[in-house]
Short mmCIF file of C-alpha atoms in Angstrom, two decimals:
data_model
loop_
_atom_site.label_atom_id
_atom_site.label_comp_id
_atom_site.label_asym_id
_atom_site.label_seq_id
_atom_site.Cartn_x
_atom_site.Cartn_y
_atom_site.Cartn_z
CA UNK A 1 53.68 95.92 103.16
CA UNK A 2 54.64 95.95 106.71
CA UNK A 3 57.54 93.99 105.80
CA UNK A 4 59.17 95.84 103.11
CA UNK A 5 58.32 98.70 105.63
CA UNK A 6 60.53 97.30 108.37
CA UNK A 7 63.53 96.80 105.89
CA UNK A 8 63.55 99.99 104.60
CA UNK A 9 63.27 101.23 108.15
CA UNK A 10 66.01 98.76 109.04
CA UNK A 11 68.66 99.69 106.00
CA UNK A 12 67.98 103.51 106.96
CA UNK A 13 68.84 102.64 110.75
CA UNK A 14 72.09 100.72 109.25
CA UNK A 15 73.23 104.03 107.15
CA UNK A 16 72.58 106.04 109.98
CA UNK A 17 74.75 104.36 112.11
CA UNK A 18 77.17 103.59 109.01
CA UNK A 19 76.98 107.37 107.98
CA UNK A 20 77.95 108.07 111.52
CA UNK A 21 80.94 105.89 112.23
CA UNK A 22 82.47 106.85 109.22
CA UNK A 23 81.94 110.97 110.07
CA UNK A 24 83.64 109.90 113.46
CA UNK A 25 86.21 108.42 111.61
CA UNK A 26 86.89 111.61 109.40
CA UNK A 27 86.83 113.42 112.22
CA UNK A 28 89.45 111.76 114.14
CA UNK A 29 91.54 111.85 111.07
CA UNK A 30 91.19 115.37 110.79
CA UNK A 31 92.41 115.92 114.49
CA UNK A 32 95.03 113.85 115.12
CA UNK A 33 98.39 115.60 116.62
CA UNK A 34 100.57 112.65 116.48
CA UNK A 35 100.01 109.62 113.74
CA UNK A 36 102.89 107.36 112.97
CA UNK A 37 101.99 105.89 110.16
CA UNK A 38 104.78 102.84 109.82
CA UNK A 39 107.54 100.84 111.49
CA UNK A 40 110.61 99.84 110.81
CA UNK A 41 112.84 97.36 113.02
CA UNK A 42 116.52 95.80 113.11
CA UNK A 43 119.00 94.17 115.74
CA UNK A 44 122.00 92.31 115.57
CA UNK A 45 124.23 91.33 118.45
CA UNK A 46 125.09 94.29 120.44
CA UNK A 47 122.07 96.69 119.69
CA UNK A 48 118.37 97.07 118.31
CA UNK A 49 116.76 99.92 116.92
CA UNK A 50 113.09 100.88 115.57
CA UNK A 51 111.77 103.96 113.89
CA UNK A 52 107.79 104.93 113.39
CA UNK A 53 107.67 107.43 110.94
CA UNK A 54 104.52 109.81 110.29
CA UNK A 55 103.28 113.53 111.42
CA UNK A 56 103.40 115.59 114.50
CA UNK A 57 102.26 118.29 115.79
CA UNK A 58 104.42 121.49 114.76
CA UNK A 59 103.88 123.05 118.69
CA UNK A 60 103.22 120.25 120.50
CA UNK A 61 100.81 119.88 123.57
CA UNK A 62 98.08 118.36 125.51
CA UNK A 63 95.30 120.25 125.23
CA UNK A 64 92.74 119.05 123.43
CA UNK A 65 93.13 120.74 119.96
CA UNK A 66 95.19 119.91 116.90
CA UNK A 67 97.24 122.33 115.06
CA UNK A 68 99.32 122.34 112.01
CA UNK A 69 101.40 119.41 111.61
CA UNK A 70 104.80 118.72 110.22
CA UNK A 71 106.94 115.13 109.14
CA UNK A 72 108.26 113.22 112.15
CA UNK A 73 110.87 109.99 112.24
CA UNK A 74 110.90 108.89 115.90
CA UNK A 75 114.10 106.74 115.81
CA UNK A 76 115.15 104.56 119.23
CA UNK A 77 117.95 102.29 119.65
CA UNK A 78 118.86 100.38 123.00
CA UNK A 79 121.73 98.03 123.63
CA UNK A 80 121.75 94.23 124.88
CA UNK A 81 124.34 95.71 127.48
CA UNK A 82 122.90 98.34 129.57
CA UNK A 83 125.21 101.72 129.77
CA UNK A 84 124.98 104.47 131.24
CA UNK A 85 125.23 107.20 128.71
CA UNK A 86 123.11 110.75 128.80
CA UNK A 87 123.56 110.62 124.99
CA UNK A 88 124.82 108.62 121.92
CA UNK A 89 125.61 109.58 118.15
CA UNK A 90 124.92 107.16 115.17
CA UNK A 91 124.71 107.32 111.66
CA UNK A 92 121.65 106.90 109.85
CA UNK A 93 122.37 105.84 106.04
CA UNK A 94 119.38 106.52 103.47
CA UNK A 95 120.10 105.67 100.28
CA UNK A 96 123.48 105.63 101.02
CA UNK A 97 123.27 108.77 101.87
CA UNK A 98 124.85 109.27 105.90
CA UNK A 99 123.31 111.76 108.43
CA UNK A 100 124.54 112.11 111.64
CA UNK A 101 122.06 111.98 114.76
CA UNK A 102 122.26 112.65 118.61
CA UNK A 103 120.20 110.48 120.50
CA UNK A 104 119.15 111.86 124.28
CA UNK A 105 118.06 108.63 126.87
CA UNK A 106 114.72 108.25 127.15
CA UNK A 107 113.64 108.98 130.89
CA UNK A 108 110.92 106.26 130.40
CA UNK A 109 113.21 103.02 129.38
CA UNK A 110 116.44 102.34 128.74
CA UNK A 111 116.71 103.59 125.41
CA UNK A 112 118.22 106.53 122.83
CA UNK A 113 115.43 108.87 120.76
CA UNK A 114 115.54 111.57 118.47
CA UNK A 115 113.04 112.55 115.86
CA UNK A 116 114.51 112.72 112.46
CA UNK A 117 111.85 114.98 111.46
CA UNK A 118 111.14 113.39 107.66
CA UNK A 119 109.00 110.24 106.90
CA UNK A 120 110.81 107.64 105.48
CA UNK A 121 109.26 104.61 103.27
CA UNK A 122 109.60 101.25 102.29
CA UNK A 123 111.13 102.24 99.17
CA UNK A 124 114.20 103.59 101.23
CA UNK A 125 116.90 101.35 102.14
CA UNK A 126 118.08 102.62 105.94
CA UNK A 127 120.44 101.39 108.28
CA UNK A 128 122.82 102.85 110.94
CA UNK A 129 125.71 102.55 112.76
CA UNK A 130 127.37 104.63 116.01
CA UNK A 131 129.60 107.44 115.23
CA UNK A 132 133.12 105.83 114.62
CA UNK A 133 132.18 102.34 113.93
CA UNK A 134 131.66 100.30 110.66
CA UNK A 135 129.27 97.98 112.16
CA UNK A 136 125.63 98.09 110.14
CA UNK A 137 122.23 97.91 111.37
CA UNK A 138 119.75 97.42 108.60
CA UNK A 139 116.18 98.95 109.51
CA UNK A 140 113.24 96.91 107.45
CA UNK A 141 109.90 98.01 107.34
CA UNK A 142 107.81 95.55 109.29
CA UNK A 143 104.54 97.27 109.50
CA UNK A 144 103.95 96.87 105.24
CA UNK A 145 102.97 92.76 106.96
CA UNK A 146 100.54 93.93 109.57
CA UNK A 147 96.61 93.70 108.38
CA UNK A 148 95.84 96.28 110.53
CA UNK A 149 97.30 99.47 108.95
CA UNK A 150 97.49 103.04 110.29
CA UNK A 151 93.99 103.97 108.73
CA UNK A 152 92.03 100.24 109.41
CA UNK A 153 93.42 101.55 113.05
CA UNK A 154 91.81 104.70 113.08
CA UNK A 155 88.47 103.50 111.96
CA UNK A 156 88.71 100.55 114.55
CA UNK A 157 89.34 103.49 116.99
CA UNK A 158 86.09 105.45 115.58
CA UNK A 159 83.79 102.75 115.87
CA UNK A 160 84.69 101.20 119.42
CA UNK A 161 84.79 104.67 121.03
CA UNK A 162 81.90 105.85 119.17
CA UNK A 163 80.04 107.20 121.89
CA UNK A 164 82.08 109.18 123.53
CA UNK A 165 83.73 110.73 120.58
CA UNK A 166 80.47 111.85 119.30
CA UNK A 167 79.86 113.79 123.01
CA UNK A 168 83.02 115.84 121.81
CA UNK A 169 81.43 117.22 118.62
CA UNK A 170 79.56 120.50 118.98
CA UNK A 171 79.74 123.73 118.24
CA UNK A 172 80.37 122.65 114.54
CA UNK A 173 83.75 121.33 115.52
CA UNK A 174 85.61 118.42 116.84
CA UNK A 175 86.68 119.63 120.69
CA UNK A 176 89.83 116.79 121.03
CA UNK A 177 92.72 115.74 119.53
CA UNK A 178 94.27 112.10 119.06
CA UNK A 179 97.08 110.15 119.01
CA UNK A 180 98.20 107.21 117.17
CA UNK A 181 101.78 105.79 118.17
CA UNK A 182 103.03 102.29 117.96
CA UNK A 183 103.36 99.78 121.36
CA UNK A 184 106.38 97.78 120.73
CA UNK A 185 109.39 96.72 122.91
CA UNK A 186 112.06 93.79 121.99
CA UNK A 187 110.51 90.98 124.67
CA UNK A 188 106.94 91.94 123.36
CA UNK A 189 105.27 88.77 121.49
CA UNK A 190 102.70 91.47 119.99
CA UNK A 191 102.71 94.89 118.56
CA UNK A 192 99.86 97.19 119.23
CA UNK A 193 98.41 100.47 117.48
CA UNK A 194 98.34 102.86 120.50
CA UNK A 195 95.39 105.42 120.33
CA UNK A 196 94.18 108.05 122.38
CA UNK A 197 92.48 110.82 122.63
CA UNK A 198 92.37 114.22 125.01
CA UNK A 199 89.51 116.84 125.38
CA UNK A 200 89.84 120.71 126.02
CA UNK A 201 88.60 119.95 129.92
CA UNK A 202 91.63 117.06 129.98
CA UNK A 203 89.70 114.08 130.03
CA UNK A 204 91.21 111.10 127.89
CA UNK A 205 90.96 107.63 126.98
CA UNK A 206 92.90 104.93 125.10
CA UNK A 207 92.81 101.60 123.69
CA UNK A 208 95.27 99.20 122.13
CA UNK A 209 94.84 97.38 118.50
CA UNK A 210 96.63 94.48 118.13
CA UNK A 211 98.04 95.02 114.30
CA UNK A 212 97.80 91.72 112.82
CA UNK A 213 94.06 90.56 114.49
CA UNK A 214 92.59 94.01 115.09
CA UNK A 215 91.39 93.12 118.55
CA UNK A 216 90.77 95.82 120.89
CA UNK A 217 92.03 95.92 124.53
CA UNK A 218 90.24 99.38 125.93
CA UNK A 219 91.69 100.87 128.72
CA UNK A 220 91.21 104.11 131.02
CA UNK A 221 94.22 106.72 131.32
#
């Protein structure tokens, strides 16, 4: 008797804990204000280029709470020769389809960004090229490989910061917001899942997921 009493006590505890993970999960899910949800990568001899498609906060800003979101196509492209350019204008081709983009410098690295502001898929076939030249960069989707995708992220997330997400849930609502963004650069042997979070007081916290093992390197921000 006392046995069958300590594994029903036991598989109760397990739920518990189960039930509450996957409510952190949700929850997370529910409040995230930037989640890329795929990658896409290309080089060839005088450039490279990567785009992380997914959704975005309409307004954006730090401050702990996550409003409605719209489509975002975060597109970078760098060059094996450094220049010195505020700006640079390339095609992107969709379906054969040709948009035109400028691309500001990013003030972080030396590379070109602009958000596209649609989500594109593996069933598109994208390249691009600078304005005025016939030279093709095919973009491939890289991420479809990775056994850790966007969701298997968040729930990694959920559970390893468990405790301290669950301090951020009262007054019958979620008080943070989160971000999911993708850590990759061309002399990188690893890509990483990038999550954080932010409060309402402006506390945060991150970690990185490696996206093929899952393994979690936690770190203060």
């Amino acid at each position: 008797m006392k046995k069958i009493l300590c594994i029903i006590l036991l598989s109760s505890l397990l739920f518990c804990i189960s039930g509450c993970s996957n409510q952190i999960a949700d929850l997370i899910k529910e409040n995230m204000s930037d989640l890329r949800i795929n990658y896409f990568v290309g080089e060839n001899e005088n450039m490279f280029a990567n785009l992380s498609c997914g959704y975005r906060e309409q307004t954006f800003a730090y401050d702990g709470i996550s409003t409605q979101k719209v489509e975002c196509g975060v597109l970078s492209v760098g060059f094996n020769t450094i220049y010195s350019y505020s700006s640079i204008s390339v095609i992107l081709i969709v379906d054969n389809i040709e948009q035109e983009y400028v691309l500001q410098h990013s003030p972080y690295e030396n590379v070109y960004m602009v958000d596209i502001e649609k989500i594109l898929t593996e069933e598109n076939i994208i390249s691009l090229k600078l304005k005025n030249s016939a030279n093709e960069l095919s973009l491939n989707n890289v991420s479809n490989s990775w056994n850790v995708q966007y969701d298997k992220a968040l729930n990694i997330a959920g559970t390893t910061l468990q405790d301290e997400l669950n301090l951020l849930y009262f007054n019958g609502k979620f008080n943070a917001e989160g971000y999911l963004k993708i850590v990759s650069k061309k002399d990188f042997e690893k890509t990483y899942w990038y999550f954080s979070y932010i409060d309402r007081s402006g506390n945060s916290n991150s970690l990185l997921i490696d996206v093929q093992t899952g393994e979690v390197t936690k770190r203060e921000i």
